[in-house]
Amino acid sequence: AAEGARVRFTDPLIRAARVTDGIQESVIDPQDHPWDLVLVHTVHPGTDLTWLEDRDDVLDATYRLDTTAAKETL
């Protein structure tokens, strides 16, 4: 069995990031990605967060996200 986690990110302002084993590109369509856990670290104003609605796998580190009202962009 594999150990560890596969980490991906999505950010409309950051298209790629340098990581230990190369470059990781931002997931363009996050609603189509099979996430096990969604960690919200930064909320950019005007970002469409409707894909987070009705999910039970969201951990909001910003304490600003209202997933029940995600139709309104923050």
mmCIF file with all atom_site columns, N, CA and C in Angstrom:
data_model
loop_
_atom_site.group_PDB
_atom_site.id
_atom_site.type_symbol
_atom_site.label_atom_id
_atom_site.label_alt_id
_atom_site.label_comp_id
_atom_site.label_asym_id
_atom_site.label_entity_id
_atom_site.label_seq_id
_atom_site.pdbx_PDB_ins_code
_atom_site.Cartn_x
_atom_site.Cartn_y
_atom_site.Cartn_z
_atom_site.occupancy
_atom_site.B_iso_or_equiv
_atom_site.pdbx_formal_charge
_atom_site.auth_seq_id
_atom_site.auth_comp_id
_atom_site.auth_asym_id
_atom_site.auth_atom_id
_atom_site.pdbx_PDB_model_num
ATOM 1   N N  . ALA A 1 1  ? 0.834   -1.185 0.000   1.00 0.00 ? 1  ALA A N  1
ATOM 2   C CA . ALA A 1 1  ? 0.000   0.000  0.000   1.00 0.00 ? 1  ALA A CA 1
ATOM 3   C C  . ALA A 1 1  ? 0.878   1.248  0.000   1.00 0.00 ? 1  ALA A C  1
ATOM 4   N N  . ALA A 1 2  ? 0.447   2.259  -0.724  1.00 0.00 ? 2  ALA A N  1
ATOM 5   C CA . ALA A 1 2  ? 1.186   3.522  -0.795  1.00 0.00 ? 2  ALA A CA 1
ATOM 6   C C  . ALA A 1 2  ? 0.981   4.315  0.482   1.00 0.00 ? 2  ALA A C  1
ATOM 7   N N  . GLU A 1 3  ? 2.012   5.029  0.889   1.00 0.00 ? 3  GLU A N  1
ATOM 8   C CA . GLU A 1 3  ? 1.911   5.873  2.070   1.00 0.00 ? 3  GLU A CA 1
ATOM 9   C C  . GLU A 1 3  ? 1.927   7.330  1.658   1.00 0.00 ? 3  GLU A C  1
ATOM 10  N N  . GLY A 1 4  ? 1.375   8.185  2.504   1.00 0.00 ? 4  GLY A N  1
ATOM 11  C CA . GLY A 1 4  ? 1.389   9.605  2.213   1.00 0.00 ? 4  GLY A CA 1
ATOM 12  C C  . GLY A 1 4  ? 0.156   10.037 1.455   1.00 0.00 ? 4  GLY A C  1
ATOM 13  N N  . ALA A 1 5  ? 0.192   11.281 1.034   1.00 0.00 ? 5  ALA A N  1
ATOM 14  C CA . ALA A 1 5  ? -0.941  11.868 0.343   1.00 0.00 ? 5  ALA A CA 1
ATOM 15  C C  . ALA A 1 5  ? -0.482  12.482 -0.972  1.00 0.00 ? 5  ALA A C  1
ATOM 16  N N  . ARG A 1 6  ? -1.343  12.439 -1.948  1.00 0.00 ? 6  ARG A N  1
ATOM 17  C CA . ARG A 1 6  ? -1.099  13.144 -3.207  1.00 0.00 ? 6  ARG A CA 1
ATOM 18  C C  . ARG A 1 6  ? -1.743  14.516 -3.058  1.00 0.00 ? 6  ARG A C  1
ATOM 19  N N  . VAL A 1 7  ? -0.952  15.533 -3.200  1.00 0.00 ? 7  VAL A N  1
ATOM 20  C CA . VAL A 1 7  ? -1.425  16.897 -2.974  1.00 0.00 ? 7  VAL A CA 1
ATOM 21  C C  . VAL A 1 7  ? -1.539  17.617 -4.307  1.00 0.00 ? 7  VAL A C  1
ATOM 22  N N  . ARG A 1 8  ? -2.678  18.286 -4.500  1.00 0.00 ? 8  ARG A N  1
ATOM 23  C CA . ARG A 1 8  ? -2.922  19.123 -5.671  1.00 0.00 ? 8  ARG A CA 1
ATOM 24  C C  . ARG A 1 8  ? -3.482  20.437 -5.172  1.00 0.00 ? 8  ARG A C  1
ATOM 25  N N  . PHE A 1 9  ? -3.425  21.469 -6.006  1.00 0.00 ? 9  PHE A N  1
ATOM 26  C CA . PHE A 1 9  ? -3.983  22.749 -5.593  1.00 0.00 ? 9  PHE A CA 1
ATOM 27  C C  . PHE A 1 9  ? -4.718  23.385 -6.749  1.00 0.00 ? 9  PHE A C  1
ATOM 28  N N  . THR A 1 10 ? -5.597  24.313 -6.398  1.00 0.00 ? 10 THR A N  1
ATOM 29  C CA . THR A 1 10 ? -6.290  25.112 -7.398  1.00 0.00 ? 10 THR A CA 1
ATOM 30  C C  . THR A 1 10 ? -6.292  26.554 -6.915  1.00 0.00 ? 10 THR A C  1
ATOM 31  N N  . ASP A 1 11 ? -5.889  27.442 -7.787  1.00 0.00 ? 11 ASP A N  1
ATOM 32  C CA . ASP A 1 11 ? -5.837  28.864 -7.460  1.00 0.00 ? 11 ASP A CA 1
ATOM 33  C C  . ASP A 1 11 ? -5.900  29.632 -8.774  1.00 0.00 ? 11 ASP A C  1
ATOM 34  N N  . PRO A 1 12 ? -6.896  30.495 -8.934  1.00 0.00 ? 12 PRO A N  1
ATOM 35  C CA . PRO A 1 12 ? -7.023  31.218 -10.197 1.00 0.00 ? 12 PRO A CA 1
ATOM 36  C C  . PRO A 1 12 ? -5.899  32.232 -10.426 1.00 0.00 ? 12 PRO A C  1
ATOM 37  N N  . LEU A 1 13 ? -5.165  32.601 -9.387  1.00 0.00 ? 13 LEU A N  1
ATOM 38  C CA . LEU A 1 13 ? -4.094  33.579 -9.528  1.00 0.00 ? 13 LEU A CA 1
ATOM 39  C C  . LEU A 1 13 ? -2.710  32.941 -9.633  1.00 0.00 ? 13 LEU A C  1
ATOM 40  N N  . ILE A 1 14 ? -2.573  31.705 -9.195  1.00 0.00 ? 14 ILE A N  1
ATOM 41  C CA . ILE A 1 14 ? -1.299  30.992 -9.233  1.00 0.00 ? 14 ILE A CA 1
ATOM 42  C C  . ILE A 1 14 ? -1.481  29.768 -10.129 1.00 0.00 ? 14 ILE A C  1
ATOM 43  N N  . ARG A 1 15 ? -0.861  29.788 -11.286 1.00 0.00 ? 15 ARG A N  1
ATOM 44  C CA . ARG A 1 15 ? -1.046  28.687 -12.245 1.00 0.00 ? 15 ARG A CA 1
ATOM 45  C C  . ARG A 1 15 ? -0.075  27.540 -12.055 1.00 0.00 ? 15 ARG A C  1
ATOM 46  N N  . ALA A 1 16 ? 1.056   27.780 -11.394 1.00 0.00 ? 16 ALA A N  1
ATOM 47  C CA . ALA A 1 16 ? 2.020   26.710 -11.153 1.00 0.00 ? 16 ALA A CA 1
ATOM 48  C C  . ALA A 1 16 ? 2.856   27.066 -9.935  1.00 0.00 ? 16 ALA A C  1
ATOM 49  N N  . ALA A 1 17 ? 3.354   26.028 -9.263  1.00 0.00 ? 17 ALA A N  1
ATOM 50  C CA . ALA A 1 17 ? 4.192   26.231 -8.080  1.00 0.00 ? 17 ALA A CA 1
ATOM 51  C C  . ALA A 1 17 ? 5.353   25.253 -8.120  1.00 0.00 ? 17 ALA A C  1
ATOM 52  N N  . ARG A 1 18 ? 6.503   25.705 -7.688  1.00 0.00 ? 18 ARG A N  1
ATOM 53  C CA . ARG A 1 18 ? 7.670   24.822 -7.603  1.00 0.00 ? 18 ARG A CA 1
ATOM 54  C C  . ARG A 1 18 ? 7.544   23.989 -6.336  1.00 0.00 ? 18 ARG A C  1
ATOM 55  N N  . VAL A 1 19 ? 7.658   22.690 -6.469  1.00 0.00 ? 19 VAL A N  1
ATOM 56  C CA . VAL A 1 19 ? 7.611   21.756 -5.343  1.00 0.00 ? 19 VAL A CA 1
ATOM 57  C C  . VAL A 1 19 ? 8.869   20.901 -5.369  1.00 0.00 ? 19 VAL A C  1
ATOM 58  N N  . THR A 1 20 ? 9.056   20.080 -4.366  1.00 0.00 ? 20 THR A N  1
ATOM 59  C CA . THR A 1 20 ? 10.272  19.286 -4.224  1.00 0.00 ? 20 THR A CA 1
ATOM 60  C C  . THR A 1 20 ? 10.643  18.511 -5.483  1.00 0.00 ? 20 THR A C  1
ATOM 61  N N  . ASP A 1 21 ? 9.677   17.880 -6.095  1.00 0.00 ? 21 ASP A N  1
ATOM 62  C CA . ASP A 1 21 ? 9.978   17.053 -7.260  1.00 0.00 ? 21 ASP A CA 1
ATOM 63  C C  . ASP A 1 21 ? 9.570   17.697 -8.586  1.00 0.00 ? 21 ASP A C  1
ATOM 64  N N  . GLY A 1 22 ? 9.623   19.018 -8.670  1.00 0.00 ? 22 GLY A N  1
ATOM 65  C CA . GLY A 1 22 ? 9.360   19.682 -9.941  1.00 0.00 ? 22 GLY A CA 1
ATOM 66  C C  . GLY A 1 22 ? 8.371   20.825 -9.825  1.00 0.00 ? 22 GLY A C  1
ATOM 67  N N  . ILE A 1 23 ? 7.552   20.940 -10.860 1.00 0.00 ? 23 ILE A N  1
ATOM 68  C CA . ILE A 1 23 ? 6.538   21.988 -10.934 1.00 0.00 ? 23 ILE A CA 1
ATOM 69  C C  . ILE A 1 23 ? 5.167   21.333 -10.861 1.00 0.00 ? 23 ILE A C  1
ATOM 70  N N  . GLN A 1 24 ? 4.301   21.894 -10.033 1.00 0.00 ? 24 GLN A N  1
ATOM 71  C CA . GLN A 1 24 ? 2.928   21.409 -9.961  1.00 0.00 ? 24 GLN A CA 1
ATOM 72  C C  . GLN A 1 24 ? 2.016   22.485 -10.524 1.00 0.00 ? 24 GLN A C  1
ATOM 73  N N  . GLU A 1 25 ? 1.143   22.108 -11.433 1.00 0.00 ? 25 GLU A N  1
ATOM 74  C CA . GLU A 1 25 ? 0.214   23.057 -12.040 1.00 0.00 ? 25 GLU A CA 1
ATOM 75  C C  . GLU A 1 25 ? -1.105  23.063 -11.284 1.00 0.00 ? 25 GLU A C  1
ATOM 76  N N  . SER A 1 26 ? -1.728  24.224 -11.237 1.00 0.00 ? 26 SER A N  1
ATOM 77  C CA . SER A 1 26 ? -3.018  24.387 -10.604 1.00 0.00 ? 26 SER A CA 1
ATOM 78  C C  . SER A 1 26 ? -4.081  23.585 -11.354 1.00 0.00 ? 26 SER A C  1
ATOM 79  N N  . VAL A 1 27 ? -5.001  22.974 -10.613 1.00 0.00 ? 27 VAL A N  1
ATOM 80  C CA . VAL A 1 27 ? -6.129  22.272 -11.216 1.00 0.00 ? 27 VAL A CA 1
ATOM 81  C C  . VAL A 1 27 ? -7.074  23.337 -11.766 1.00 0.00 ? 27 VAL A C  1
ATOM 82  N N  . ILE A 1 28 ? -7.317  23.308 -13.070 1.00 0.00 ? 28 ILE A N  1
ATOM 83  C CA . ILE A 1 28 ? -8.126  24.338 -13.731 1.00 0.00 ? 28 ILE A CA 1
ATOM 84  C C  . ILE A 1 28 ? -9.613  24.207 -13.391 1.00 0.00 ? 28 ILE A C  1
ATOM 85  N N  . ASP A 1 29 ? -10.154 23.003 -13.426 1.00 0.00 ? 29 ASP A N  1
ATOM 86  C CA . ASP A 1 29 ? -11.566 22.765 -13.123 1.00 0.00 ? 29 ASP A CA 1
ATOM 87  C C  . ASP A 1 29 ? -11.678 21.956 -11.837 1.00 0.00 ? 29 ASP A C  1
ATOM 88  N N  . PRO A 1 30 ? -11.636 22.607 -10.674 1.00 0.00 ? 30 PRO A N  1
ATOM 89  C CA . PRO A 1 30 ? -11.603 21.859 -9.414  1.00 0.00 ? 30 PRO A CA 1
ATOM 90  C C  . PRO A 1 30 ? -12.845 21.008 -9.167  1.00 0.00 ? 30 PRO A C  1
ATOM 91  N N  . GLN A 1 31 ? -13.992 21.405 -9.702  1.00 0.00 ? 31 GLN A N  1
ATOM 92  C CA . GLN A 1 31 ? -15.206 20.634 -9.490  1.00 0.00 ? 31 GLN A CA 1
ATOM 93  C C  . GLN A 1 31 ? -15.129 19.271 -10.156 1.00 0.00 ? 31 GLN A C  1
ATOM 94  N N  . ASP A 1 32 ? -14.252 19.099 -11.142 1.00 0.00 ? 32 ASP A N  1
ATOM 95  C CA . ASP A 1 32 ? -14.109 17.833 -11.849 1.00 0.00 ? 32 ASP A CA 1
ATOM 96  C C  . ASP A 1 32 ? -12.999 16.954 -11.286 1.00 0.00 ? 32 ASP A C  1
ATOM 97  N N  . HIS A 1 33 ? -12.330 17.403 -10.228 1.00 0.00 ? 33 HIS A N  1
ATOM 98  C CA . HIS A 1 33 ? -11.212 16.657 -9.648  1.00 0.00 ? 33 HIS A CA 1
ATOM 99  C C  . HIS A 1 33 ? -11.714 15.800 -8.479  1.00 0.00 ? 33 HIS A C  1
ATOM 100 N N  . PRO A 1 34 ? -11.245 14.573 -8.340  1.00 0.00 ? 34 PRO A N  1
ATOM 101 C CA . PRO A 1 34 ? -11.706 13.708 -7.244  1.00 0.00 ? 34 PRO A CA 1
ATOM 102 C C  . PRO A 1 34 ? -10.979 13.985 -5.927  1.00 0.00 ? 34 PRO A C  1
ATOM 103 N N  . TRP A 1 35 ? -11.350 15.044 -5.242  1.00 0.00 ? 35 TRP A N  1
ATOM 104 C CA . TRP A 1 35 ? -10.698 15.416 -3.988  1.00 0.00 ? 35 TRP A CA 1
ATOM 105 C C  . TRP A 1 35 ? -11.122 14.489 -2.860  1.00 0.00 ? 35 TRP A C  1
ATOM 106 N N  . ASP A 1 36 ? -10.185 14.153 -1.961  1.00 0.00 ? 36 ASP A N  1
ATOM 107 C CA . ASP A 1 36 ? -10.516 13.457 -0.719  1.00 0.00 ? 36 ASP A CA 1
ATOM 108 C C  . ASP A 1 36 ? -10.737 14.471 0.399   1.00 0.00 ? 36 ASP A C  1
ATOM 109 N N  . LEU A 1 37 ? -10.016 15.589 0.314   1.00 0.00 ? 37 LEU A N  1
ATOM 110 C CA . LEU A 1 37 ? -10.137 16.675 1.273   1.00 0.00 ? 37 LEU A CA 1
ATOM 111 C C  . LEU A 1 37 ? -9.841  17.972 0.543   1.00 0.00 ? 37 LEU A C  1
ATOM 112 N N  . VAL A 1 38 ? -10.641 18.992 0.789   1.00 0.00 ? 38 VAL A N  1
ATOM 113 C CA . VAL A 1 38 ? -10.410 20.314 0.216   1.00 0.00 ? 38 VAL A CA 1
ATOM 114 C C  . VAL A 1 38 ? -10.038 21.245 1.360   1.00 0.00 ? 38 VAL A C  1
ATOM 115 N N  . LEU A 1 39 ? -8.814  21.732 1.348   1.00 0.00 ? 39 LEU A N  1
ATOM 116 C CA . LEU A 1 39 ? -8.346  22.676 2.351   1.00 0.00 ? 39 LEU A CA 1
ATOM 117 C C  . LEU A 1 39 ? -8.397  24.068 1.736   1.00 0.00 ? 39 LEU A C  1
ATOM 118 N N  . VAL A 1 40 ? -9.218  24.937 2.304   1.00 0.00 ? 40 VAL A N  1
ATOM 119 C CA . VAL A 1 40 ? -9.319  26.305 1.811   1.00 0.00 ? 40 VAL A CA 1
ATOM 120 C C  . VAL A 1 40 ? -8.340  27.139 2.632   1.00 0.00 ? 40 VAL A C  1
ATOM 121 N N  . HIS A 1 41 ? -7.316  27.627 1.968   1.00 0.00 ? 41 HIS A N  1
ATOM 122 C CA . HIS A 1 41 ? -6.261  28.393 2.638   1.00 0.00 ? 41 HIS A CA 1
ATOM 123 C C  . HIS A 1 41 ? -6.396  29.884 2.353   1.00 0.00 ? 41 HIS A C  1
ATOM 124 N N  . THR A 1 42 ? -6.775  30.241 1.139   1.00 0.00 ? 42 THR A N  1
ATOM 125 C CA . THR A 1 42 ? -6.915  31.628 0.737   1.00 0.00 ? 42 THR A CA 1
ATOM 126 C C  . THR A 1 42 ? -8.184  31.772 -0.089  1.00 0.00 ? 42 THR A C  1
ATOM 127 N N  . VAL A 1 43 ? -8.950  32.820 0.192   1.00 0.00 ? 43 VAL A N  1
ATOM 128 C CA . VAL A 1 43 ? -10.145 33.111 -0.598  1.00 0.00 ? 43 VAL A CA 1
ATOM 129 C C  . VAL A 1 43 ? -9.914  34.435 -1.305  1.00 0.00 ? 43 VAL A C  1
ATOM 130 N N  . HIS A 1 44 ? -9.806  34.383 -2.627  1.00 0.00 ? 44 HIS A N  1
ATOM 131 C CA . HIS A 1 44 ? -9.609  35.597 -3.411  1.00 0.00 ? 44 HIS A CA 1
ATOM 132 C C  . HIS A 1 44 ? -10.962 36.244 -3.705  1.00 0.00 ? 44 HIS A C  1
ATOM 133 N N  . PRO A 1 45 ? -11.077 37.552 -3.569  1.00 0.00 ? 45 PRO A N  1
ATOM 134 C CA . PRO A 1 45 ? -12.328 38.239 -3.898  1.00 0.00 ? 45 PRO A CA 1
ATOM 135 C C  . PRO A 1 45 ? -12.737 37.945 -5.338  1.00 0.00 ? 45 PRO A C  1
ATOM 136 N N  . GLY A 1 46 ? -14.011 37.677 -5.524  1.00 0.00 ? 46 GLY A N  1
ATOM 137 C CA . GLY A 1 46 ? -14.535 37.428 -6.858  1.00 0.00 ? 46 GLY A CA 1
ATOM 138 C C  . GLY A 1 46 ? -14.357 36.012 -7.367  1.00 0.00 ? 46 GLY A C  1
ATOM 139 N N  . THR A 1 47 ? -13.748 35.130 -6.580  1.00 0.00 ? 47 THR A N  1
ATOM 140 C CA . THR A 1 47 ? -13.543 33.747 -7.004  1.00 0.00 ? 47 THR A CA 1
ATOM 141 C C  . THR A 1 47 ? -14.839 32.959 -6.856  1.00 0.00 ? 47 THR A C  1
ATOM 142 N N  . ASP A 1 48 ? -15.183 32.196 -7.877  1.00 0.00 ? 48 ASP A N  1
ATOM 143 C CA . ASP A 1 48 ? -16.391 31.371 -7.849  1.00 0.00 ? 48 ASP A CA 1
ATOM 144 C C  . ASP A 1 48 ? -16.142 30.136 -6.989  1.00 0.00 ? 48 ASP A C  1
ATOM 145 N N  . LEU A 1 49 ? -16.828 30.050 -5.874  1.00 0.00 ? 49 LEU A N  1
ATOM 146 C CA . LEU A 1 49 ? -16.660 28.931 -4.958  1.00 0.00 ? 49 LEU A CA 1
ATOM 147 C C  . LEU A 1 49 ? -17.886 28.021 -4.920  1.00 0.00 ? 49 LEU A C  1
ATOM 148 N N  . THR A 1 50 ? -18.737 28.117 -5.914  1.00 0.00 ? 50 THR A N  1
ATOM 149 C CA . THR A 1 50 ? -19.956 27.307 -5.911  1.00 0.00 ? 50 THR A CA 1
ATOM 150 C C  . THR A 1 50 ? -19.656 25.812 -5.942  1.00 0.00 ? 50 THR A C  1
ATOM 151 N N  . TRP A 1 51 ? -18.475 25.421 -6.434  1.00 0.00 ? 51 TRP A N  1
ATOM 152 C CA . TRP A 1 51 ? -18.132 23.995 -6.476  1.00 0.00 ? 51 TRP A CA 1
ATOM 153 C C  . TRP A 1 51 ? -17.939 23.413 -5.074  1.00 0.00 ? 51 TRP A C  1
ATOM 154 N N  . LEU A 1 52 ? -17.856 24.261 -4.054  1.00 0.00 ? 52 LEU A N  1
ATOM 155 C CA . LEU A 1 52 ? -17.696 23.786 -2.681  1.00 0.00 ? 52 LEU A CA 1
ATOM 156 C C  . LEU A 1 52 ? -19.027 23.520 -1.980  1.00 0.00 ? 52 LEU A C  1
ATOM 157 N N  . GLU A 1 53 ? -20.126 23.880 -2.641  1.00 0.00 ? 53 GLU A N  1
ATOM 158 C CA . GLU A 1 53 ? -21.442 23.692 -2.039  1.00 0.00 ? 53 GLU A CA 1
ATOM 159 C C  . GLU A 1 53 ? -21.717 22.224 -1.759  1.00 0.00 ? 53 GLU A C  1
ATOM 160 N N  . ASP A 1 54 ? -22.382 21.982 -0.645  1.00 0.00 ? 54 ASP A N  1
ATOM 161 C CA . ASP A 1 54 ? -22.875 20.649 -0.282  1.00 0.00 ? 54 ASP A CA 1
ATOM 162 C C  . ASP A 1 54 ? -21.783 19.592 -0.210  1.00 0.00 ? 54 ASP A C  1
ATOM 163 N N  . ARG A 1 55 ? -20.548 19.995 0.087   1.00 0.00 ? 55 ARG A N  1
ATOM 164 C CA . ARG A 1 55 ? -19.450 19.041 0.255   1.00 0.00 ? 55 ARG A CA 1
ATOM 165 C C  . ARG A 1 55 ? -19.220 18.843 1.744   1.00 0.00 ? 55 ARG A C  1
ATOM 166 N N  . ASP A 1 56 ? -18.878 17.638 2.131   1.00 0.00 ? 56 ASP A N  1
ATOM 167 C CA . ASP A 1 56 ? -18.558 17.384 3.531   1.00 0.00 ? 56 ASP A CA 1
ATOM 168 C C  . ASP A 1 56 ? -17.062 17.157 3.728   1.00 0.00 ? 56 ASP A C  1
ATOM 169 N N  . ASP A 1 57 ? -16.268 17.482 2.702   1.00 0.00 ? 57 ASP A N  1
ATOM 170 C CA . ASP A 1 57 ? -14.823 17.264 2.766   1.00 0.00 ? 57 ASP A CA 1
ATOM 171 C C  . ASP A 1 57 ? -14.034 18.567 2.714   1.00 0.00 ? 57 ASP A C  1
ATOM 172 N N  . VAL A 1 58 ? -14.640 19.676 3.178   1.00 0.00 ? 58 VAL A N  1
ATOM 173 C CA . VAL A 1 58 ? -14.004 20.994 3.124   1.00 0.00 ? 58 VAL A CA 1
ATOM 174 C C  . VAL A 1 58 ? -13.514 21.389 4.515   1.00 0.00 ? 58 VAL A C  1
ATOM 175 N N  . LEU A 1 59 ? -12.227 21.730 4.595   1.00 0.00 ? 59 LEU A N  1
ATOM 176 C CA . LEU A 1 59 ? -11.637 22.264 5.816   1.00 0.00 ? 59 LEU A CA 1
ATOM 177 C C  . LEU A 1 59 ? -11.259 23.707 5.530   1.00 0.00 ? 59 LEU A C  1
ATOM 178 N N  . ASP A 1 60 ? -11.936 24.641 6.187   1.00 0.00 ? 60 ASP A N  1
ATOM 179 C CA . ASP A 1 60 ? -11.744 26.062 5.928   1.00 0.00 ? 60 ASP A CA 1
ATOM 180 C C  . ASP A 1 60 ? -10.760 26.656 6.927   1.00 0.00 ? 60 ASP A C  1
ATOM 181 N N  . ALA A 1 61 ? -9.514  26.858 6.510   1.00 0.00 ? 61 ALA A N  1
ATOM 182 C CA . ALA A 1 61 ? -8.489  27.444 7.371   1.00 0.00 ? 61 ALA A CA 1
ATOM 183 C C  . ALA A 1 61 ? -8.615  28.961 7.448   1.00 0.00 ? 61 ALA A C  1
ATOM 184 N N  . THR A 1 62 ? -9.495  29.554 6.649   1.00 0.00 ? 62 THR A N  1
ATOM 185 C CA . THR A 1 62 ? -9.687  31.003 6.667   1.00 0.00 ? 62 THR A CA 1
ATOM 186 C C  . THR A 1 62 ? -10.751 31.415 7.681   1.00 0.00 ? 62 THR A C  1
ATOM 187 N N  . TYR A 1 63 ? -11.616 30.495 8.036   1.00 0.00 ? 63 TYR A N  1
ATOM 188 C CA . TYR A 1 63 ? -12.764 30.757 8.913   1.00 0.00 ? 63 TYR A CA 1
ATOM 189 C C  . TYR A 1 63 ? -13.678 31.836 8.344   1.00 0.00 ? 63 TYR A C  1
ATOM 190 N N  . ARG A 1 64 ? -13.615 32.036 7.021   1.00 0.00 ? 64 ARG A N  1
ATOM 191 C CA . ARG A 1 64 ? -14.452 33.047 6.361   1.00 0.00 ? 64 ARG A CA 1
ATOM 192 C C  . ARG A 1 64 ? -15.423 32.440 5.373   1.00 0.00 ? 64 ARG A C  1
ATOM 193 N N  . LEU A 1 65 ? -15.231 31.197 5.056   1.00 0.00 ? 65 LEU A N  1
ATOM 194 C CA . LEU A 1 65 ? -16.009 30.561 4.011   1.00 0.00 ? 65 LEU A CA 1
ATOM 195 C C  . LEU A 1 65 ? -17.334 30.061 4.569   1.00 0.00 ? 65 LEU A C  1
ATOM 196 N N  . ASP A 1 66 ? -18.397 30.397 3.866   1.00 0.00 ? 66 ASP A N  1
ATOM 197 C CA . ASP A 1 66 ? -19.728 29.895 4.217   1.00 0.00 ? 66 ASP A CA 1
ATOM 198 C C  . ASP A 1 66 ? -20.152 28.992 3.081   1.00 0.00 ? 66 ASP A C  1
ATOM 199 N N  . THR A 1 67 ? -19.917 27.689 3.216   1.00 0.00 ? 67 THR A N  1
ATOM 200 C CA . THR A 1 67 ? -20.211 26.771 2.118   1.00 0.00 ? 67 THR A CA 1
ATOM 201 C C  . THR A 1 67 ? -21.694 26.660 1.842   1.00 0.00 ? 67 THR A C  1
ATOM 202 N N  . THR A 1 68 ? -22.530 27.024 2.799   1.00 0.00 ? 68 THR A N  1
ATOM 203 C CA . THR A 1 68 ? -23.967 26.998 2.541   1.00 0.00 ? 68 THR A CA 1
ATOM 204 C C  . THR A 1 68 ? -24.401 28.171 1.691   1.00 0.00 ? 68 THR A C  1
ATOM 205 N N  . ALA A 1 69 ? -23.580 29.217 1.644   1.00 0.00 ? 69 ALA A N  1
ATOM 206 C CA . ALA A 1 69 ? -23.883 30.407 0.837   1.00 0.00 ? 69 ALA A CA 1
ATOM 207 C C  . ALA A 1 69 ? -22.810 30.624 -0.208  1.00 0.00 ? 69 ALA A C  1
ATOM 208 N N  . ALA A 1 70 ? -22.202 29.546 -0.702  1.00 0.00 ? 70 ALA A N  1
ATOM 209 C CA . ALA A 1 70 ? -21.082 29.662 -1.640  1.00 0.00 ? 70 ALA A CA 1
ATOM 210 C C  . ALA A 1 70 ? -21.495 30.204 -2.998  1.00 0.00 ? 70 ALA A C  1
ATOM 211 N N  . LYS A 1 71 ? -22.800 30.353 -3.242  1.00 0.00 ? 71 LYS A N  1
ATOM 212 C CA . LYS A 1 71 ? -23.225 30.930 -4.511  1.00 0.00 ? 71 LYS A CA 1
ATOM 213 C C  . LYS A 1 71 ? -22.798 32.389 -4.628  1.00 0.00 ? 71 LYS A C  1
ATOM 214 N N  . GLU A 1 72 ? -22.609 33.015 -3.481  1.00 0.00 ? 72 GLU A N  1
ATOM 215 C CA . GLU A 1 72 ? -22.087 34.391 -3.490  1.00 0.00 ? 72 GLU A CA 1
ATOM 216 C C  . GLU A 1 72 ? -20.578 34.277 -3.460  1.00 0.00 ? 72 GLU A C  1
ATOM 217 N N  . THR A 1 73 ? -19.923 34.952 -4.356  1.00 0.00 ? 73 THR A N  1
ATOM 218 C CA . THR A 1 73 ? -18.464 34.919 -4.354  1.00 0.00 ? 73 THR A CA 1
ATOM 219 C C  . THR A 1 73 ? -17.926 35.838 -3.290  1.00 0.00 ? 73 THR A C  1
ATOM 220 N N  . LEU A 1 74 ? -16.856 35.395 -2.647  1.00 0.00 ? 74 LEU A N  1
ATOM 221 C CA . LEU A 1 74 ? -16.272 36.175 -1.563  1.00 0.00 ? 74 LEU A CA 1
ATOM 222 C C  . LEU A 1 74 ? -15.220 37.118 -2.092  1.00 0.00 ? 74 LEU A C  1
#
